[in-house]
PDB file of C-alpha atoms in Angstrom:
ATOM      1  CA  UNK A  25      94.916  86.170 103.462  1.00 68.00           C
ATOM      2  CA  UNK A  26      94.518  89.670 103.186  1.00 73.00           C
ATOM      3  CA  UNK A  27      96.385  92.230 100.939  1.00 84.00           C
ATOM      4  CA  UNK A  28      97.855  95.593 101.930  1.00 89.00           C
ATOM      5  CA  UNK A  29      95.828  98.885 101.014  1.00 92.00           C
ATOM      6  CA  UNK A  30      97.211 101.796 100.172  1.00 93.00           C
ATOM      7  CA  UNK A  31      95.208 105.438  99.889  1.00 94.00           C
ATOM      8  CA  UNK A  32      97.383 108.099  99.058  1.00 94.00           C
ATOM      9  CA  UNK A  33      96.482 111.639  98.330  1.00 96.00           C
ATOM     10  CA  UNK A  34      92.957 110.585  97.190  1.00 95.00           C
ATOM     11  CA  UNK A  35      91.276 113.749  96.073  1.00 96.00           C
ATOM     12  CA  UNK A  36      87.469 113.369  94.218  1.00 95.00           C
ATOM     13  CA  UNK A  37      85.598 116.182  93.425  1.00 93.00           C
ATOM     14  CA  UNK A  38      81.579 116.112  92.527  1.00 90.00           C
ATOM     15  CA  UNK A  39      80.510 118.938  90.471  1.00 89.00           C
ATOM     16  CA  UNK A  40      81.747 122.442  92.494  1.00 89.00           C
ATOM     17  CA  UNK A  41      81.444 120.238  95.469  1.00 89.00           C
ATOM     18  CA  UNK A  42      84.752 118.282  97.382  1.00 91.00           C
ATOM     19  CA  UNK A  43      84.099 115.133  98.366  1.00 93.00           C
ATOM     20  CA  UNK A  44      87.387 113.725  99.299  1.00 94.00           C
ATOM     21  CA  UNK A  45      90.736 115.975 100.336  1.00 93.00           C
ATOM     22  CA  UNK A  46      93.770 114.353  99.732  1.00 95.00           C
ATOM     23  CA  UNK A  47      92.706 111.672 101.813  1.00 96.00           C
ATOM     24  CA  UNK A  48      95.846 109.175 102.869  1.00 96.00           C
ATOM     25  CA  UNK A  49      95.634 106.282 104.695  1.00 96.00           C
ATOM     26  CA  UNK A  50      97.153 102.083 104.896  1.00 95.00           C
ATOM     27  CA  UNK A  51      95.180  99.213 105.558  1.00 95.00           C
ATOM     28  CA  UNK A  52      97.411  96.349 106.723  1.00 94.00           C
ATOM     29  CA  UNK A  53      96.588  92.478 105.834  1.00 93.00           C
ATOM     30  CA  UNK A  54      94.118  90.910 108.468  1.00 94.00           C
ATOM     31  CA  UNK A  55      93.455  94.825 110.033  1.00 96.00           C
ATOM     32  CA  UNK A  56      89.653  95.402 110.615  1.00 97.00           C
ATOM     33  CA  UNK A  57      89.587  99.411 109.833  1.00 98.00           C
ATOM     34  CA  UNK A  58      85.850 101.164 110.793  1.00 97.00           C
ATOM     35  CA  UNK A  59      84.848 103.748 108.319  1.00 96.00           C
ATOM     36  CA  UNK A  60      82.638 106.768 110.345  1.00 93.00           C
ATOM     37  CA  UNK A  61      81.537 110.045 109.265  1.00 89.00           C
ATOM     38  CA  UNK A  62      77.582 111.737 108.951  1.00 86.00           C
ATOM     39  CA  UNK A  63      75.569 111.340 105.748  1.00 86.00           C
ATOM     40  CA  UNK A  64      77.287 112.837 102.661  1.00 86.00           C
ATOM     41  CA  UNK A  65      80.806 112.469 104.243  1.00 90.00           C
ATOM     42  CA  UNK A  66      82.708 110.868 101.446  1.00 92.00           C
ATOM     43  CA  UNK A  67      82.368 107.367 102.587  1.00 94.00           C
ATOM     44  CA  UNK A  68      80.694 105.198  99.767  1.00 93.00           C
ATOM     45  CA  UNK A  69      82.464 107.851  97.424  1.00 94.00           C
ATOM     46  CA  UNK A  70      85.472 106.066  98.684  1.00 95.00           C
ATOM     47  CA  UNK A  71      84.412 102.666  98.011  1.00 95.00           C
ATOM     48  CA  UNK A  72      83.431 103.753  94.753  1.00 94.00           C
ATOM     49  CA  UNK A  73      87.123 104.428  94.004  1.00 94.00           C
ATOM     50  CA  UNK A  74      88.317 101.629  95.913  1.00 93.00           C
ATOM     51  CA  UNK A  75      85.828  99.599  93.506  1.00 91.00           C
ATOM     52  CA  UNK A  76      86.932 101.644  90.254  1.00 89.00           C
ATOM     53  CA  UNK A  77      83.687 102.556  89.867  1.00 91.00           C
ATOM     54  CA  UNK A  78      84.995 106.615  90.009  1.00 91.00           C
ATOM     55  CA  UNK A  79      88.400 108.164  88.976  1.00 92.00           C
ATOM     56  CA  UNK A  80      89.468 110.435  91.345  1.00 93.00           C
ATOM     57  CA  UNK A  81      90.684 113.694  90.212  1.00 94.00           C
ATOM     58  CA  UNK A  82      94.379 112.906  92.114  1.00 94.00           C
ATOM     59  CA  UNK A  83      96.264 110.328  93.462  1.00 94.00           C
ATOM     60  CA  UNK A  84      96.087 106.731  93.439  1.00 91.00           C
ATOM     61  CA  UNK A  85      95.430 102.942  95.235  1.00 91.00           C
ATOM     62  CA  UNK A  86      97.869 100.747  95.618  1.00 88.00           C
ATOM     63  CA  UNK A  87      96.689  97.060  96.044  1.00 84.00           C
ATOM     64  CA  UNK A  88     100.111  95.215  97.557  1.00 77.00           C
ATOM     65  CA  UNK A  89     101.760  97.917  95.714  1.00 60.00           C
ATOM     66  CA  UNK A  90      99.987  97.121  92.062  1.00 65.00           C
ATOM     67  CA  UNK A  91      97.605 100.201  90.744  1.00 58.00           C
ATOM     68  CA  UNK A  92      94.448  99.424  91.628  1.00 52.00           C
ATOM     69  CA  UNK A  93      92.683  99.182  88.628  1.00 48.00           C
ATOM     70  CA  UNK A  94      94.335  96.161  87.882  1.00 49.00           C
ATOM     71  CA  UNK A  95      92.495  94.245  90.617  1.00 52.00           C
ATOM     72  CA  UNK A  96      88.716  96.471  91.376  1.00 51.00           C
ATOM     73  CA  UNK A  97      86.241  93.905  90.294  1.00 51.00           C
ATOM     74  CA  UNK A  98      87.983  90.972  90.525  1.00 57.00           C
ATOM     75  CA  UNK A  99      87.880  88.405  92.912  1.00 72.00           C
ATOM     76  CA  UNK A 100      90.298  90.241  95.777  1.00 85.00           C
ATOM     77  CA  UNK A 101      87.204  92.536  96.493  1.00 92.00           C
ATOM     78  CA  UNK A 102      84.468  91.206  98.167  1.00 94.00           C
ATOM     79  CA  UNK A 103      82.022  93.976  98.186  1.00 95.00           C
ATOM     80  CA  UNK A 104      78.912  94.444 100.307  1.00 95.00           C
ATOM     81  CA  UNK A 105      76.190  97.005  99.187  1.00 93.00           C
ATOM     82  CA  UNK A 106      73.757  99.206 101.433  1.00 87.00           C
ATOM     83  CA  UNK A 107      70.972  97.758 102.180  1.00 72.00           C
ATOM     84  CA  UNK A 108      68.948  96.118  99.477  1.00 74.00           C
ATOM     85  CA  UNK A 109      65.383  95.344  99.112  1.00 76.00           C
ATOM     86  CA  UNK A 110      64.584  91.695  98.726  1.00 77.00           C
ATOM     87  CA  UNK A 111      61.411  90.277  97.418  1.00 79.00           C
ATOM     88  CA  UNK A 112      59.997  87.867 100.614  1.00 78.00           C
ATOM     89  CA  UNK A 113      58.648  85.032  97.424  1.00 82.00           C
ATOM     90  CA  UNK A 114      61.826  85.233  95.702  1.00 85.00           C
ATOM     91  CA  UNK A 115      61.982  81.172  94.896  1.00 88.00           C
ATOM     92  CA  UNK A 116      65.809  81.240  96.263  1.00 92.00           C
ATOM     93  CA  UNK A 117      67.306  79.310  98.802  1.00 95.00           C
ATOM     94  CA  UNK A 118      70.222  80.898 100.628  1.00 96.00           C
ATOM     95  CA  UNK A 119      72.846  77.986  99.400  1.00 95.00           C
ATOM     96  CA  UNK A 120      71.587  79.246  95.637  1.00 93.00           C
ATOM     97  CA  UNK A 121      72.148  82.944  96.569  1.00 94.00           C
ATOM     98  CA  UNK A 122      75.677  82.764  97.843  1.00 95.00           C
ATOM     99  CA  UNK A 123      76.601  80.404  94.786  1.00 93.00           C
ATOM    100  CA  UNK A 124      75.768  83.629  92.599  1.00 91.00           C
ATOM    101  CA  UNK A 125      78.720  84.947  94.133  1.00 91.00           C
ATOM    102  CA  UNK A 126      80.991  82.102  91.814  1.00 88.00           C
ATOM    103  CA  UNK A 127      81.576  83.326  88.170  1.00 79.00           C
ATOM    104  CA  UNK A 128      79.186  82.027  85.675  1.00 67.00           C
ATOM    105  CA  UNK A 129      77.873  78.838  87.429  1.00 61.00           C
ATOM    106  CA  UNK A 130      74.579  77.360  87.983  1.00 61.00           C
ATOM    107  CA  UNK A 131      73.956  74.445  90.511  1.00 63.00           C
ATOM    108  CA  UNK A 132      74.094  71.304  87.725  1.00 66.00           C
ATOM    109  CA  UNK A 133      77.778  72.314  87.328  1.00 74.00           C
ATOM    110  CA  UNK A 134      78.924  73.145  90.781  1.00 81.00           C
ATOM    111  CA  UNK A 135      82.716  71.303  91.534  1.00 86.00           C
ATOM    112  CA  UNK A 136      83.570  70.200  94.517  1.00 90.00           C
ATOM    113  CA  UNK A 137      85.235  73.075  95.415  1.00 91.00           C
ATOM    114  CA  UNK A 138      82.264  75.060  94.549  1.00 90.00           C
ATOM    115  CA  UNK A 139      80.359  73.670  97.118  1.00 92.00           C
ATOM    116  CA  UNK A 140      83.247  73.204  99.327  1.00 95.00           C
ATOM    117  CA  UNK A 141      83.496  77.624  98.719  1.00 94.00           C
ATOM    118  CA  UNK A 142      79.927  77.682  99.108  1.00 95.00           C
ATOM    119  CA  UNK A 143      79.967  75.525 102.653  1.00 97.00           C
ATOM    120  CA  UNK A 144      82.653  77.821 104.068  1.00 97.00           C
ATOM    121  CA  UNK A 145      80.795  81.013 103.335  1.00 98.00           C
ATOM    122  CA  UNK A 146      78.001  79.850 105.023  1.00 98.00           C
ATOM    123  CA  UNK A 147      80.190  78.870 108.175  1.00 98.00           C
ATOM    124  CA  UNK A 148      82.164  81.039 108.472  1.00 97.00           C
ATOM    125  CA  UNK A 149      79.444  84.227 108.783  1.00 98.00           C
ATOM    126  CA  UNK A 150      77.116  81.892 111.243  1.00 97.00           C
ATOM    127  CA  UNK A 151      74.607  81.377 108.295  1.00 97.00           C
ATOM    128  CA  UNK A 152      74.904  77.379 107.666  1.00 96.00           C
ATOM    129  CA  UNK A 153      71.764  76.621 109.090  1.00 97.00           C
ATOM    130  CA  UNK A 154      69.876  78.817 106.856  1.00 97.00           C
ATOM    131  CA  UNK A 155      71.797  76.855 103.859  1.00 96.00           C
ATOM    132  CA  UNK A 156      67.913  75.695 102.513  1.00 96.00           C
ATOM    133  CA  UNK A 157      65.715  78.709 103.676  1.00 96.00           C
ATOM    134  CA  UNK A 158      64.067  81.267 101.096  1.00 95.00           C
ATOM    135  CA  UNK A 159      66.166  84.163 101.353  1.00 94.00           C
ATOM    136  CA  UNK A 160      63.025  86.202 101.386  1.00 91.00           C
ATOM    137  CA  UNK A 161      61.888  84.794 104.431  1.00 92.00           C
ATOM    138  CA  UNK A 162      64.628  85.496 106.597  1.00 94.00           C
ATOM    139  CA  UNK A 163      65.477  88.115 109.179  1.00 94.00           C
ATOM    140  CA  UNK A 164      67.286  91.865 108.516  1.00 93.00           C
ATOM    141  CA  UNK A 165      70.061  90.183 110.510  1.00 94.00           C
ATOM    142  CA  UNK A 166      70.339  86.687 109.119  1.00 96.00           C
ATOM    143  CA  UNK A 167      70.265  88.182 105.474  1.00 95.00           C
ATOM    144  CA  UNK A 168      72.872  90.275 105.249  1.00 95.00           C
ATOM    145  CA  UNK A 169      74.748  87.630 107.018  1.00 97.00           C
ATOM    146  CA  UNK A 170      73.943  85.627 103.710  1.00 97.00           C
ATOM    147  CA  UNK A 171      74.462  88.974 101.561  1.00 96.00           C
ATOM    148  CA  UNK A 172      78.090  88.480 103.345  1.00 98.00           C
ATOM    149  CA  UNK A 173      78.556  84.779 102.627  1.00 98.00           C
ATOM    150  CA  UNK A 174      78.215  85.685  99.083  1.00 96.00           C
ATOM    151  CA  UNK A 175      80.857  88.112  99.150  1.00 96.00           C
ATOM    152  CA  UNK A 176      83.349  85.917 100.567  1.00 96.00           C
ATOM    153  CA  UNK A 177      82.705  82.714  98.562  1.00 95.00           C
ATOM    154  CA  UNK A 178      85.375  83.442  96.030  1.00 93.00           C
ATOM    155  CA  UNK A 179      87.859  83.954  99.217  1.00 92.00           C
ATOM    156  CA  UNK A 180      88.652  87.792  98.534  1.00 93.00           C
ATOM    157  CA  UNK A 181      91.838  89.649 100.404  1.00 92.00           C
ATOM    158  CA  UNK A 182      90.256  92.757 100.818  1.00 94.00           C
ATOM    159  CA  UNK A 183      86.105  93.109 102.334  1.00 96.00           C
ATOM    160  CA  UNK A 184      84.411  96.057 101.518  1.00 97.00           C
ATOM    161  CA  UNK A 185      80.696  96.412 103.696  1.00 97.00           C
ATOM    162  CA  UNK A 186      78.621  99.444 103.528  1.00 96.00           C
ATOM    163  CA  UNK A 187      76.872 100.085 105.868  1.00 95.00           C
ATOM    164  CA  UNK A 188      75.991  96.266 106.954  1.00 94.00           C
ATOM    165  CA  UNK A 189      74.165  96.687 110.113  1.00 93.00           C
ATOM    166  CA  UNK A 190      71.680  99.631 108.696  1.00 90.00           C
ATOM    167  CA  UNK A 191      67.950  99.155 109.386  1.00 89.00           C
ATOM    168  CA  UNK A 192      68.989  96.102 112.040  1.00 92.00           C
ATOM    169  CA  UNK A 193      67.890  95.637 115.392  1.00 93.00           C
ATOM    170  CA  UNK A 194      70.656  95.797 118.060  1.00 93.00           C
ATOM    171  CA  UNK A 195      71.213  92.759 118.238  1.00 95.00           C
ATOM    172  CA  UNK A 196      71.616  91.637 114.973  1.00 95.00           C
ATOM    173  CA  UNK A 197      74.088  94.559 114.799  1.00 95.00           C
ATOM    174  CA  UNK A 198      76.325  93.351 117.124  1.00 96.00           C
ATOM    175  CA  UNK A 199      75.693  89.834 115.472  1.00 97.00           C
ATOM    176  CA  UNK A 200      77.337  91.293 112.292  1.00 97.00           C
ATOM    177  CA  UNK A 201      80.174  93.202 113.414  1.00 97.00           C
ATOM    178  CA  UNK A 202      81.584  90.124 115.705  1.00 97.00           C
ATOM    179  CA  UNK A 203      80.487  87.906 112.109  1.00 97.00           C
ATOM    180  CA  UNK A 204      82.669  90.465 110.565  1.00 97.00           C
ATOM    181  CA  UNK A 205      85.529  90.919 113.081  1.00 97.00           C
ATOM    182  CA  UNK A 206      85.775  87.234 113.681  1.00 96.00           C
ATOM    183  CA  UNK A 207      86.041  86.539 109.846  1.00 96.00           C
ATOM    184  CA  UNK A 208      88.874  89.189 109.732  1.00 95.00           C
ATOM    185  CA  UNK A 209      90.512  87.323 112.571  1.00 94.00           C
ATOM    186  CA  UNK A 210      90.408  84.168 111.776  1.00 94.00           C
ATOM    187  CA  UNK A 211      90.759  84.644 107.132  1.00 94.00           C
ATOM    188  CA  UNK A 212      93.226  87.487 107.741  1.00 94.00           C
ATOM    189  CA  UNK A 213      91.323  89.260 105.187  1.00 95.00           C
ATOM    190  CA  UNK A 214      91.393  92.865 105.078  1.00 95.00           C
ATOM    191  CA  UNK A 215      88.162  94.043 106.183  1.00 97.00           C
ATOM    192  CA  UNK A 216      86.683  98.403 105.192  1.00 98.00           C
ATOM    193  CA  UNK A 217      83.289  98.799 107.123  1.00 98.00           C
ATOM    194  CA  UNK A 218      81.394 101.863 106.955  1.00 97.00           C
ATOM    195  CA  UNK A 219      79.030 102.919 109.634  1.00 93.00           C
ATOM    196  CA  UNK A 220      76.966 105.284 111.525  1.00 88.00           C
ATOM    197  CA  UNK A 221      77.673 103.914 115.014  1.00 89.00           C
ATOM    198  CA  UNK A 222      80.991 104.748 116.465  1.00 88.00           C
ATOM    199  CA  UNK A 223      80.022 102.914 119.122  1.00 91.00           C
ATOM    200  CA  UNK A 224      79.444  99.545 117.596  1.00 93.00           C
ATOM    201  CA  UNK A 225      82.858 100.473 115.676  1.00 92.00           C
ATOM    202  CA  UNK A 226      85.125 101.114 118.303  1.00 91.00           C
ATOM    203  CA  UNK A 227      83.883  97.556 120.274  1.00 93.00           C
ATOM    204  CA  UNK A 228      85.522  95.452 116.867  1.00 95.00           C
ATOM    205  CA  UNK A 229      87.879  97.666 114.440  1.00 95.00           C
ATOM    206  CA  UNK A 230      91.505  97.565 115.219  1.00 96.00           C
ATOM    207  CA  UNK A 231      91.444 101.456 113.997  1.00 96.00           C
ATOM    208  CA  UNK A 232      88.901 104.065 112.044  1.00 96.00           C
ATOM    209  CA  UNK A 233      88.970 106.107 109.271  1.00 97.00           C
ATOM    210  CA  UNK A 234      86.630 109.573 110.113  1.00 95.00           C
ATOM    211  CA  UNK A 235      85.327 111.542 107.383  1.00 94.00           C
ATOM    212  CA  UNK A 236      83.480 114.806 107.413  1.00 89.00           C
ATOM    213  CA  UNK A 237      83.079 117.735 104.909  1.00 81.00           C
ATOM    214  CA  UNK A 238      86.173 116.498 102.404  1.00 82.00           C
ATOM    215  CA  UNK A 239      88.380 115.994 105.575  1.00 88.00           C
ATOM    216  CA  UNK A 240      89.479 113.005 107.475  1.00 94.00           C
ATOM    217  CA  UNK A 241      91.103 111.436 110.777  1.00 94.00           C
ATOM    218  CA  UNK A 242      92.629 108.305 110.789  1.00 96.00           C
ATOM    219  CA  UNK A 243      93.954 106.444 114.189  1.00 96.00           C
ATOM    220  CA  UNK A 244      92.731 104.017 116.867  1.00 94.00           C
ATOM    221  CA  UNK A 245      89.475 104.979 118.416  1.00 91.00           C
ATOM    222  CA  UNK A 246      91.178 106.966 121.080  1.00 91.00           C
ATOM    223  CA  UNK A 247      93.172 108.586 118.885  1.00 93.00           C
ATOM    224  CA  UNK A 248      90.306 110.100 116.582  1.00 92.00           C
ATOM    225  CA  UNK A 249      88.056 110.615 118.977  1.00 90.00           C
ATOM    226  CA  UNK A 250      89.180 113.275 120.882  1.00 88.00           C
ATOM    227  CA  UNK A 251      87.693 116.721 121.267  1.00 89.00           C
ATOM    228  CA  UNK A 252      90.413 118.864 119.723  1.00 90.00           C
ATOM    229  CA  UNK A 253      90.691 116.046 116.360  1.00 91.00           C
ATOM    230  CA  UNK A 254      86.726 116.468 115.898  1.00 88.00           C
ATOM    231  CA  UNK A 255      86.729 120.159 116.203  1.00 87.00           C
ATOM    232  CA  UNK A 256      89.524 120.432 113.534  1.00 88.00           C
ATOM    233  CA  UNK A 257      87.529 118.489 110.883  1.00 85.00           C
ATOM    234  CA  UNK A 258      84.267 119.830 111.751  1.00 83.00           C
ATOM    235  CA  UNK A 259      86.061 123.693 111.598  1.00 81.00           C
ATOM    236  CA  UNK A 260      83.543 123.884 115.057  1.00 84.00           C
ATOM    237  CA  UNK A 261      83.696 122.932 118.642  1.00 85.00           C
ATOM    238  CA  UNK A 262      82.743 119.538 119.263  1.00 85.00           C
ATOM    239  CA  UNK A 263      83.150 117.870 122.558  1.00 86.00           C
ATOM    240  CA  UNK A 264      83.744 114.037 123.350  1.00 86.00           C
ATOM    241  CA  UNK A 265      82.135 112.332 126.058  1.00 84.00           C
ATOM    242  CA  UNK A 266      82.053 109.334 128.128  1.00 82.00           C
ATOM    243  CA  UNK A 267      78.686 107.872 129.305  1.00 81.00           C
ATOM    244  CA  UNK A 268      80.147 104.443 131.165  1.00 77.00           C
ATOM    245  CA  UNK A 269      81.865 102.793 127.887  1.00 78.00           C
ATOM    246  CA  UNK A 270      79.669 104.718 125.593  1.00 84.00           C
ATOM    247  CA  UNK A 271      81.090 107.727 123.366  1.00 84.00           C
ATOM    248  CA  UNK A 272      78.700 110.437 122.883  1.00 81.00           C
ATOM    249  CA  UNK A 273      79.371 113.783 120.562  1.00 79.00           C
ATOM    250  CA  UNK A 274      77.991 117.321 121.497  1.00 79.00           C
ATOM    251  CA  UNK A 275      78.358 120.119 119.375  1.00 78.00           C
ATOM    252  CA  UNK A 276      75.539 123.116 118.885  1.00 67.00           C
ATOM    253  CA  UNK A 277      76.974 123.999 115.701  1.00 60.00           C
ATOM    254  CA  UNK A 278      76.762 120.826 113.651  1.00 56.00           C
ATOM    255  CA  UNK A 279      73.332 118.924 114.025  1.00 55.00           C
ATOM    256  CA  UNK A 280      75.323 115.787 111.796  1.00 55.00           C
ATOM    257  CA  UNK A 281      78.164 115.372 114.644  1.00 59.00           C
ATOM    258  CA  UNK A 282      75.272 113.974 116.778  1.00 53.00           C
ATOM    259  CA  UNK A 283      74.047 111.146 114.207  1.00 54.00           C
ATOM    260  CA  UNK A 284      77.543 109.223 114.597  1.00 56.00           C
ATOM    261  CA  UNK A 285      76.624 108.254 118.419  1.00 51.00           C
ATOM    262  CA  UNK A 286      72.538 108.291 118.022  1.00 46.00           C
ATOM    263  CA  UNK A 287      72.274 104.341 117.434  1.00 40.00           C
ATOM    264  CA  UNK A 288      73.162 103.368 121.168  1.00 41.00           C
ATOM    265  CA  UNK A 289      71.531 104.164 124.242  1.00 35.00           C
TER     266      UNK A 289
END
């Protein structure tokens, strides 16, 4: 089950530069939230903070009202990076990957509810038939799917994914986000997932979080993206358009506004 998020006032400054303004929001237990914004935004910065990795210079994170840095790095965040590199004759099955995700344990001393952990990973992101392949070998798609089964195995409340569907084909990025939705439906875990694609988004999170230049909207999809919203946080005029069920972004000011809606056709 999920835990409650709290973001309140979150302010984090890099050199002369501000990242993050003050930035409030909740995540409920079980609520899928979409995390959008062009490069440089704010929006790994967050999950840096999230994952007490960086201090902001005000206000706080509440985990089910407890300060946060009583629970970043334990078990109640599952945390998926960008994109990694992965060498294709790495002698690793997927099975031995996602057991890396258990604290200090090696296959000889697996418990049943290791593997039990380990089995439910792999199920419940669509990845147990790839249980005994190389990791190497395997697809863009199929390995972050196994990248994800690794951050669930110790059953966290609260999913953190940046960026998971980066460098995949279309379909392995829709494969991912209904993985992702589906294990927030079904786990109620609390799921943050950062993206380019406000498309792919808006078809699975139950609301977004939209980041630009130190400011933010948060809402449902219809609520952030709306001409006048955009045009306050970009400080430009951005319109928002409709092409059949796809959202497009058109602004001759700001080149980045474009790059949340270039994935889809």
């Amino acid at each position: 089950m999920g835990c409650e998020i709290l973001v309140q006032d979150v302010t984090v400054h890099l050199g002369n530069k501000c990242i993050l303004d003050r930035v409030t929001f909740t995540v409920k237990p079980g609520e899928f939230l979409g995390i959008i914004g062009p490069n440089g935004a704010g929006k790994t910065t967050l999950f840096q903070v999230l994952l007490g990795i960086l201090e902001p210079q005000h206000g706080r994170i509440l985990f089910e009202d407890d300060l946060h840095k009583q629970l970043a790095g334990s078990s109640v965040i599952g945390y998926v990076p960008q994109a990694r590199q992965m060498d294709p004759e790495v002698p690793m099955t997927s099975w031995d990957f996602v057991s890396l995700g258990l604290p200090h344990k090696i296959r000889p001393w697996f418990t049943s509810k290791d593997r039990t952990a380990i089995k439910e990973a792999l199920r419940l992101t669509d990845a147990e038939s790839l249980s005994d392949k190389m990791i190497g070998k395997l697809s863009g798609g199929e390995r972050q799917r196994v990248y994800l089964a690794q951050a669930l195995v110790r059953n966290p409340q609260i999913l953190l994914l940046d960026e998971p569907t980066s460098n995949l084909d279309p379909g392995a990025q829709e494969k991912m986000a209904a993985v992702v939705a589906r294990i927030c439906n079904e786990t109620g875990t609390s799921v943050l997932f950062i993206s380019h694609d406000v498309n792919l988004i808006a078809r699975y999170a139950h609301r977004i979080l939209y980041l630009t230049k130190g400011h933010y909207a948060v809402g449902t999809v219809e609520e952030v993206m709306q001409s006048d919203v955009l045009s306050n946080l970009y400080g430009n005029t951005v319109e928002v358009m409709k092409k059949g069920t796809k959202l497009m972004l058109v602004s001759d000011a700001d080149d980045a506004v474009s790059s949340i809606c270039h994935h889809n056709s």
